[in-house]
Backbone as ProteinMPNN parsed JSONL, in Angstrom:
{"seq_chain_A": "XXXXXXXXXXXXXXXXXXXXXXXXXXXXXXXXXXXXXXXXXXXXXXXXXXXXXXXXXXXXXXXXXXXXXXXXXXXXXXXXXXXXXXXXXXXXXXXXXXXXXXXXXXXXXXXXXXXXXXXXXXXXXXXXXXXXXXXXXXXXXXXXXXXXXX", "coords_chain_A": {"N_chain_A": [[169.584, -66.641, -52.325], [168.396, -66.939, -49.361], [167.821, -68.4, -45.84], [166.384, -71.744, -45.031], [165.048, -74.305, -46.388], [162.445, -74.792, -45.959], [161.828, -72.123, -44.972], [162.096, -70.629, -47.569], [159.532, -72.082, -48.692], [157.838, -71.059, -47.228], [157.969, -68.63, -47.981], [156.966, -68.091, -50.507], [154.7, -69.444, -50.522], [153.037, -67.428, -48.831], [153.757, -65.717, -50.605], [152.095, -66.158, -53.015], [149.402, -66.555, -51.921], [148.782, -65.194, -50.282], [146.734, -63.251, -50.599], [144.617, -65.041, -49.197], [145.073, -65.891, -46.887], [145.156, -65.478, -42.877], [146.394, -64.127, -39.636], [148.504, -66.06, -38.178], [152.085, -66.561, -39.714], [153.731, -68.106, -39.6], [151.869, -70.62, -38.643], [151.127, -72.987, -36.47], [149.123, -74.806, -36.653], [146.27, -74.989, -39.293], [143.756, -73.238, -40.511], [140.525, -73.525, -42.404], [138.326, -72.138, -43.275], [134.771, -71.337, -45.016], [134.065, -68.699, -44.977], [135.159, -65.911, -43.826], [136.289, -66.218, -39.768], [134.344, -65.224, -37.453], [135.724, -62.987, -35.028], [134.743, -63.788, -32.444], [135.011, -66.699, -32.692], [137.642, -67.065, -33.943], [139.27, -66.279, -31.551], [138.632, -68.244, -29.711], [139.349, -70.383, -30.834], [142.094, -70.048, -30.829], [142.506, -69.913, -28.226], [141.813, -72.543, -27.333], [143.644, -73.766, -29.258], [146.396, -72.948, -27.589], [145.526, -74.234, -25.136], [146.357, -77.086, -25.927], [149.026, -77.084, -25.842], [149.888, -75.45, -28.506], [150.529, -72.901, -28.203], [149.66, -69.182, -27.658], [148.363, -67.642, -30.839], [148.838, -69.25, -32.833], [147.227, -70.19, -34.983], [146.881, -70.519, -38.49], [145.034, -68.658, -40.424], [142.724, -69.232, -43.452], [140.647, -68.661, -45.918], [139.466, -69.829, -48.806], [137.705, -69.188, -51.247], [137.994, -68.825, -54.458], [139.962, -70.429, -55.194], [141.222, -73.486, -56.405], [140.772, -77.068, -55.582], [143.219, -78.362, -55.989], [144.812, -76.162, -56.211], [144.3, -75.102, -53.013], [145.628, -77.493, -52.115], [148.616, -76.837, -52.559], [148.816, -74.494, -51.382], [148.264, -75.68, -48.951], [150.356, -77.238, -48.334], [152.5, -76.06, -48.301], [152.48, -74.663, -46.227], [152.647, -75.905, -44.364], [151.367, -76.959, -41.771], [151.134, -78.788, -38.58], [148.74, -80.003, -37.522], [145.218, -79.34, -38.897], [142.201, -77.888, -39.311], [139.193, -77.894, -40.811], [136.576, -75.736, -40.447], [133.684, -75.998, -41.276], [131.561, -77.437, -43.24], [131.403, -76.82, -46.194], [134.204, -76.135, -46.277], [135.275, -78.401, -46.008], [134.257, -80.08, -47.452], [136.065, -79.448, -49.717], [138.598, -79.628, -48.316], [138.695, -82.099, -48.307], [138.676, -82.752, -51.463], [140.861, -81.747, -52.268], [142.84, -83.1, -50.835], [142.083, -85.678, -51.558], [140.966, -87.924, -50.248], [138.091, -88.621, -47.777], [136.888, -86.547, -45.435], [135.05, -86.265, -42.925], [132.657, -84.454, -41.226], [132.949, -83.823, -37.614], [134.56, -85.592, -37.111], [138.266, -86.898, -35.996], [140.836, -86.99, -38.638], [143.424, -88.151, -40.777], [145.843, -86.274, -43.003], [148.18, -86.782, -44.892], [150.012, -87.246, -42.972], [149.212, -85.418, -41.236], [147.288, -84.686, -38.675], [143.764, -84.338, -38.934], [140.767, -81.845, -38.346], [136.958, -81.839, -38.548], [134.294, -79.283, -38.442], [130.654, -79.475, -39.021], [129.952, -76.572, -38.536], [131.482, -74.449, -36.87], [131.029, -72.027, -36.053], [128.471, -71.94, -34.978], [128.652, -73.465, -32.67], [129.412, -72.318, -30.93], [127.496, -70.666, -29.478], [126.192, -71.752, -27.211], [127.058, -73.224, -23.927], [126.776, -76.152, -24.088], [127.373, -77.098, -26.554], [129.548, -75.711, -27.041], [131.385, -77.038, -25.543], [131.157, -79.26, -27.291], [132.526, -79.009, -29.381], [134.881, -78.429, -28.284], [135.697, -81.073, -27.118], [136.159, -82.189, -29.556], [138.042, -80.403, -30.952], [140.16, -81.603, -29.306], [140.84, -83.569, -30.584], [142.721, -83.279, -31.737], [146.462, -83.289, -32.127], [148.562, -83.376, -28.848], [150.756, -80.252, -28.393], [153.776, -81.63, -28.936], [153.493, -83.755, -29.007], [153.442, -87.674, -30.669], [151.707, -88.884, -32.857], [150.677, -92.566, -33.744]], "CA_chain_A": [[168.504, -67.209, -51.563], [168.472, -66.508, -47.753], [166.992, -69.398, -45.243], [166.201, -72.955, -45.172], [163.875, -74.623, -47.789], [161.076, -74.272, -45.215], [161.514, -70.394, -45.054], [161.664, -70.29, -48.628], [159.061, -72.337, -49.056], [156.965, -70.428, -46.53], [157.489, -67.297, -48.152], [156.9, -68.432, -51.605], [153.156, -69.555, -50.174], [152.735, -66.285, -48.826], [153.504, -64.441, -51.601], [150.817, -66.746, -53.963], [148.189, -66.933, -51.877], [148.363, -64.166, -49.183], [145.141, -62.706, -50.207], [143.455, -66.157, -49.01], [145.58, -66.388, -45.984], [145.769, -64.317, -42.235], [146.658, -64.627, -38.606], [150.419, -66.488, -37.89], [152.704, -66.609, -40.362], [154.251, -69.511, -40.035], [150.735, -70.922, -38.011], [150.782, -74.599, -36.505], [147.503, -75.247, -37.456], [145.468, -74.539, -40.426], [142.115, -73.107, -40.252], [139.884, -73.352, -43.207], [136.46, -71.682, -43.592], [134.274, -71.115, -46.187], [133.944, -67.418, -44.741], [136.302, -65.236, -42.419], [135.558, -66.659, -39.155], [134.058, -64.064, -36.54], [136.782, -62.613, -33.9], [135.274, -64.976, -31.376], [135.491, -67.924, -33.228], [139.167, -67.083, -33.685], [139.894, -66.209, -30.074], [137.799, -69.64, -29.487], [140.548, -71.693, -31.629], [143.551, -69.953, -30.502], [142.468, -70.658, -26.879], [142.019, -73.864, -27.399], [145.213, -74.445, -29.446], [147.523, -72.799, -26.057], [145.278, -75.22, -24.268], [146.494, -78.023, -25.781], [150.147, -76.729, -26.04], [150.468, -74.851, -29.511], [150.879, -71.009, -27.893], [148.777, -68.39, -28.738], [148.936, -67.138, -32.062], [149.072, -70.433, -33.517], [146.454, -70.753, -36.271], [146.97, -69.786, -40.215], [142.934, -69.063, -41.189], [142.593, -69.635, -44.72], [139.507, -68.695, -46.773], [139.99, -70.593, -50.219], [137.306, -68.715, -52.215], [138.078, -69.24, -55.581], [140.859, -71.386, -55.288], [140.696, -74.89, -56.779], [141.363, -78.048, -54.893], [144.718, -78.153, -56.356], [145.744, -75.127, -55.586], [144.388, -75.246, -52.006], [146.199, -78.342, -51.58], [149.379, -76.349, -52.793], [148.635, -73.469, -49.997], [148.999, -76.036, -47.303], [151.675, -77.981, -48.269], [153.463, -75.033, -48.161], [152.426, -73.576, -45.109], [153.201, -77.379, -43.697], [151.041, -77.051, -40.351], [151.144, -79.857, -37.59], [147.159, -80.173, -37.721], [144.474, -78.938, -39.701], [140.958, -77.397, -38.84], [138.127, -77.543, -41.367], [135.479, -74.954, -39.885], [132.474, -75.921, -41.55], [131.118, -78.495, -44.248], [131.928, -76.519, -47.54], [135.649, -76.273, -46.611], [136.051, -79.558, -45.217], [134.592, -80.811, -48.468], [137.33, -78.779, -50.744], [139.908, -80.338, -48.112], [138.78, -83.668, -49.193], [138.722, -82.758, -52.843], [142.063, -81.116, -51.96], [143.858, -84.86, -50.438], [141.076, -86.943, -52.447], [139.981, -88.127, -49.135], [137.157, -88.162, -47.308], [137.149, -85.422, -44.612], [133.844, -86.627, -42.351], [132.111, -84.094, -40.253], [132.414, -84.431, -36.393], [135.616, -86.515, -36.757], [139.694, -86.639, -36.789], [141.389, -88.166, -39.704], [144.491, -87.854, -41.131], [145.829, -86.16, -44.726], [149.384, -86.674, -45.318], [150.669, -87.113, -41.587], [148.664, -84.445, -40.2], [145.603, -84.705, -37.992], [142.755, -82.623, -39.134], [139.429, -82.352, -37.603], [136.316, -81.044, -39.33], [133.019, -78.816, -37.88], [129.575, -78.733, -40.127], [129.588, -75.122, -38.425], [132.529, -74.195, -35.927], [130.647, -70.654, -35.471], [127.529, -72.577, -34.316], [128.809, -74.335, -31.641], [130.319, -71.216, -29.659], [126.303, -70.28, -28.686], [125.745, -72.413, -26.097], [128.094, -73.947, -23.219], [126.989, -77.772, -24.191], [128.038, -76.893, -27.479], [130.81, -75.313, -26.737], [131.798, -78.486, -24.92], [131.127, -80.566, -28.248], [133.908, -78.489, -30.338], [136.235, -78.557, -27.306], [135.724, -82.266, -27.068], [137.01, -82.868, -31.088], [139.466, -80.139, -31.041], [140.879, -82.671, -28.052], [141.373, -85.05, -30.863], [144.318, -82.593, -32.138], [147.907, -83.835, -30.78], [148.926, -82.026, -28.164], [152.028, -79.879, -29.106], [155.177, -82.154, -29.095], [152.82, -85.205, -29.22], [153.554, -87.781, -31.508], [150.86, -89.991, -32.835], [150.816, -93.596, -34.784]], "C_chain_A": [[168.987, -67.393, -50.12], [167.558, -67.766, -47.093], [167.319, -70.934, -45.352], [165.146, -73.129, -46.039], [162.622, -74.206, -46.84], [160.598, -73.101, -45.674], [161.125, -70.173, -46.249], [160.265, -71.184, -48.97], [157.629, -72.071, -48.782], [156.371, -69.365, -47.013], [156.9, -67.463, -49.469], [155.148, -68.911, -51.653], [152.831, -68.412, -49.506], [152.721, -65.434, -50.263], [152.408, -64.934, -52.977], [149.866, -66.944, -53.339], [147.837, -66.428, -50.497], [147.35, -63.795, -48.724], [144.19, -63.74, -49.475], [143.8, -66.036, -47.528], [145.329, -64.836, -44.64], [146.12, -64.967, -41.082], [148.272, -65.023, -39.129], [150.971, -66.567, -39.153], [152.908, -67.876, -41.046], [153.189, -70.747, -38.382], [151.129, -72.706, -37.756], [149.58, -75.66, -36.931], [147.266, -74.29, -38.394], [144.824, -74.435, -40.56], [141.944, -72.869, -41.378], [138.909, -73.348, -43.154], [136.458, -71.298, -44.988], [134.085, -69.261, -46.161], [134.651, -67.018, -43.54], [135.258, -65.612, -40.709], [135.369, -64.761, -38.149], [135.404, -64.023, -35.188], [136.507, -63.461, -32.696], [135.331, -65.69, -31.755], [137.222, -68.306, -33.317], [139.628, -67.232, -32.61], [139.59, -68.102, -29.66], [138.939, -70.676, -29.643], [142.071, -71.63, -31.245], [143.659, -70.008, -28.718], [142.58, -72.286, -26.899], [143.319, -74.321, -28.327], [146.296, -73.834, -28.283], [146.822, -73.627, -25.48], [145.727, -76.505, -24.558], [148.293, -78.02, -26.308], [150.93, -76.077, -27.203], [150.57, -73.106, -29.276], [149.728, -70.604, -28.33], [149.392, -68.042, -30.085], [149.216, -68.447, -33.291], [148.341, -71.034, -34.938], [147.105, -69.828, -37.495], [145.345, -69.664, -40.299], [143.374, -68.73, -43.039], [141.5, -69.604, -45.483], [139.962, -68.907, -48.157], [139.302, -69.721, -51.139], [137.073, -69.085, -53.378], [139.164, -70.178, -55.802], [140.487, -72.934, -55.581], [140.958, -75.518, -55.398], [142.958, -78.276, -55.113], [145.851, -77.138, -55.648], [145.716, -74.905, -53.886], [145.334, -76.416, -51.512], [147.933, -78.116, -51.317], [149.745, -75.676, -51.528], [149.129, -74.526, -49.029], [149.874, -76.377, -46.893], [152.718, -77.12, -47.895], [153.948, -74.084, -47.246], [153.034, -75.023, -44.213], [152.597, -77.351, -42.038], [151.244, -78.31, -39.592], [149.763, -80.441, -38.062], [146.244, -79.138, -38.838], [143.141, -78.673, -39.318], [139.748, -77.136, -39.946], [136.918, -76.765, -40.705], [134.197, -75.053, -39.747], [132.303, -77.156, -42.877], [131.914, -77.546, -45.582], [133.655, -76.772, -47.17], [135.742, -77.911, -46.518], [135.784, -80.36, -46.803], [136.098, -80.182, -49.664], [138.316, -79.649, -49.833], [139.868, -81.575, -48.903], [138.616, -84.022, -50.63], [140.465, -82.781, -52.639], [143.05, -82.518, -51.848], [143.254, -85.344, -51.004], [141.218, -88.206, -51.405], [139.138, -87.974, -48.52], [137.228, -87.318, -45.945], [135.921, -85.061, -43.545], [134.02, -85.393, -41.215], [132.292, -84.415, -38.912], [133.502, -85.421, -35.935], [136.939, -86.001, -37.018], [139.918, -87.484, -37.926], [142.241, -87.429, -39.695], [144.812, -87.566, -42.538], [147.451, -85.986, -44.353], [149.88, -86.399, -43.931], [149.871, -86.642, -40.804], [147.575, -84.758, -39.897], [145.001, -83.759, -38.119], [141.283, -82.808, -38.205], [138.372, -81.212, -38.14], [135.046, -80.977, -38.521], [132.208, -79.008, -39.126], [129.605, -77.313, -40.046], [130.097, -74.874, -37.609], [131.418, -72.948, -35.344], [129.218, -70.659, -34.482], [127.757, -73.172, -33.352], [129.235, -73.265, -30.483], [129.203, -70.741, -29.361], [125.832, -70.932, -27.468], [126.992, -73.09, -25.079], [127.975, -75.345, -23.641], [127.797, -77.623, -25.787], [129.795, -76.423, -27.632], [132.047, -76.624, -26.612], [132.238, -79.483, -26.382], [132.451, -80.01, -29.332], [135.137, -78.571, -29.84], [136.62, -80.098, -27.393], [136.839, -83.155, -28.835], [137.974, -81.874, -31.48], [140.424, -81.031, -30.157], [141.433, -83.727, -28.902], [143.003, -84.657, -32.002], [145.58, -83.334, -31.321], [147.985, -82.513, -29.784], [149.977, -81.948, -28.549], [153.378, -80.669, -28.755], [155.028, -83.704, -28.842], [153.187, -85.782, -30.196], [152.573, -88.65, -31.486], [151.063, -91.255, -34.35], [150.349, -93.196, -36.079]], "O_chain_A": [[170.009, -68.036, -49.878], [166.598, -68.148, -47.762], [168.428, -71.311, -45.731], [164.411, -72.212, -46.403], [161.915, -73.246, -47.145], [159.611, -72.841, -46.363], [160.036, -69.624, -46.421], [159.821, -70.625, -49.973], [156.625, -72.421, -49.403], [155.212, -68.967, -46.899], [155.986, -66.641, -49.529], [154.457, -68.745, -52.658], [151.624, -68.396, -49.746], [151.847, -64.729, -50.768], [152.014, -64.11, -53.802], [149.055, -67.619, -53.973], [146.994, -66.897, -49.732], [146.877, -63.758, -47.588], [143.062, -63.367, -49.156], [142.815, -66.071, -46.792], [145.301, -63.651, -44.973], [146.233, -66.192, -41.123], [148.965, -64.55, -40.029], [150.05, -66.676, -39.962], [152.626, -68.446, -42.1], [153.732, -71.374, -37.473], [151.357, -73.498, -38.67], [149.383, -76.804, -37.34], [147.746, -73.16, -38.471], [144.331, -75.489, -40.962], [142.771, -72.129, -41.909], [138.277, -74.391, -42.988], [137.343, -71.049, -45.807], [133.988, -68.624, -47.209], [134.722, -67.646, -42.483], [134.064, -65.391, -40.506], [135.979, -63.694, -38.213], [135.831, -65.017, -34.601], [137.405, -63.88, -31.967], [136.266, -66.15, -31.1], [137.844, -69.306, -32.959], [140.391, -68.176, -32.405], [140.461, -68.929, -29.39], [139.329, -71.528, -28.844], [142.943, -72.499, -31.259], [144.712, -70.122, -28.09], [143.485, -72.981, -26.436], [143.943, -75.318, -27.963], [147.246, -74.612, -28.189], [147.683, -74.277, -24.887], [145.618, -77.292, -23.618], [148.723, -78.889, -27.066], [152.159, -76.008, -27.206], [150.671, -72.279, -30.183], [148.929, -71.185, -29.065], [150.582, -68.12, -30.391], [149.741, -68.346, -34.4], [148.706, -71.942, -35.685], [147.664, -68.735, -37.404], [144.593, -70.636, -40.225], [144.277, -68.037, -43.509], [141.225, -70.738, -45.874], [140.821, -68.165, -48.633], [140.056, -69.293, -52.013], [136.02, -69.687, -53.589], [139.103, -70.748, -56.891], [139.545, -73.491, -55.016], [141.253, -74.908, -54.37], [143.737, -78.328, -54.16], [146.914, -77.176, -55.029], [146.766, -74.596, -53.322], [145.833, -76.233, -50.402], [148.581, -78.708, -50.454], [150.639, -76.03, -50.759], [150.169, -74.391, -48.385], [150.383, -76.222, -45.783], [153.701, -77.464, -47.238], [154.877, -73.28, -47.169], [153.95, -74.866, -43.405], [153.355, -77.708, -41.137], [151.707, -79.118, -40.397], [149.728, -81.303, -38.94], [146.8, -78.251, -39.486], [142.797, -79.702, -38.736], [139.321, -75.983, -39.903], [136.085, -77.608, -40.371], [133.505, -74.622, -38.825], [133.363, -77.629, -43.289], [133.109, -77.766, -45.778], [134.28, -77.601, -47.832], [136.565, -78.445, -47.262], [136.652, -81.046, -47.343], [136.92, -80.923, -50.202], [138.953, -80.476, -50.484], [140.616, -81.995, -49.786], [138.458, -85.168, -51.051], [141.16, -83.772, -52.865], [143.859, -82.853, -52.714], [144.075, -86.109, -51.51], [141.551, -89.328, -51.786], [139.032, -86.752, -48.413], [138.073, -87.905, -45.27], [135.704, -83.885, -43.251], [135.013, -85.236, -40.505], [131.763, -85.508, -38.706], [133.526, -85.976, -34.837], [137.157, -85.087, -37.813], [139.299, -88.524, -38.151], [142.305, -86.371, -39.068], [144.31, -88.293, -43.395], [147.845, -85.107, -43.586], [150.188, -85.227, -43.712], [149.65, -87.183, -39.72], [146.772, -85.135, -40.751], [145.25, -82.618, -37.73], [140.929, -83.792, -37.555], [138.66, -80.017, -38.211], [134.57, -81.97, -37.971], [132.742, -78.805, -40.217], [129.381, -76.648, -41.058], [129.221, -74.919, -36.746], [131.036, -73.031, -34.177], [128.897, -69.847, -33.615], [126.694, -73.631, -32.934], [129.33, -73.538, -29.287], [129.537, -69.866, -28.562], [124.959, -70.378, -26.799], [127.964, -73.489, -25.722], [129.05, -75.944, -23.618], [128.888, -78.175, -25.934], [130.797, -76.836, -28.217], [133.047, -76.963, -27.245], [133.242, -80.18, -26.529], [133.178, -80.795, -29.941], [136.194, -78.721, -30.453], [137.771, -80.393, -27.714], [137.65, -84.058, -29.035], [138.811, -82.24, -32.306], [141.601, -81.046, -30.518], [142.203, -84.596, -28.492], [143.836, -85.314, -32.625], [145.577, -83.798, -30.181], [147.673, -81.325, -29.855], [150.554, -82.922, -29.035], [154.129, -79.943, -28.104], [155.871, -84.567, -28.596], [153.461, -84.991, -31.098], [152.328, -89.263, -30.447], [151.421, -91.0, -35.5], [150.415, -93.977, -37.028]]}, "name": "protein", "num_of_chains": 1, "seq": "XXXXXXXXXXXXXXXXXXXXXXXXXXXXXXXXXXXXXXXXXXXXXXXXXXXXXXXXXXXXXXXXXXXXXXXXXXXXXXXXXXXXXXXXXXXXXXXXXXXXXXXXXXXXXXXXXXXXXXXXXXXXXXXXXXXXXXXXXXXXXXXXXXXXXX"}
């Protein structure tokens, strides 16, 4: 065995649950939709994570599918992001099956250290500039990268 537990524990969630997973590897954030988001939605998220100091290239996206709550909860632990990104209402509820917390729309909270922050409809908000504004505004409630928060 080659690495640190991380690595192995990185690759070991790659290799169970690849098909769910794309984008960074080893991603600081964790995007979860209920459906592959559209190429600008992505660009959208990985601008705004270099804007608030996580580089480009920084998200994991994550479509769960068939995956339980269990096992999604497995996937993340494993991928171990900083923050967390629910996309849309269906995922955000599986997150909060997932921690067996609640995972409110429109707000940050926290699951196991990490700050997540959940859209009803991430892909809806990138039509309009005020909108725009309102997704920029609660990705803002992400740390910034080498932030620490209470």
């Amino acid at each position: 065995m080659s690495g640190n537990k991380y690595e192995v524990a990185l690759d070991e969630t790659w290799e169970l649950f690849g098909q769910y997973m794309s984008g960074a590897r080893a991603g600081l954030c964790c995007v979860i939709s209920s459906e592959p988001l559209s190429e600008a939605a992505g660009k959208a998220l990985d601008s705004s994570l270099a804007a608030l100091g996580y580089g480009h290239d920084a998200c994991t996206f994550v479509v769960p599918n068939d995956l339980d709550q269990q096992a999604l909860f497995v996937l993340i632990e494993g991928l171990d992001p900083i923050c967390i990104v629910a996309a849309d209402g269906k995922s955000a509820a599986l997150l909060g099956q997932a921690y067996h917390l609640a995972v409110p729309s429109g707000k940050a909270t926290r699951l196991l250290g990490r700050t997540a922050v959940s859209f009803l409809d991430f892909e809806s908000l990138l039509k309009t500039p005020k909108d725009k504004q309102i997704a920029w505004a609660l990705l803002k409630k992400l740390p910034r990268f080498g932030e620490t928060r209470p």
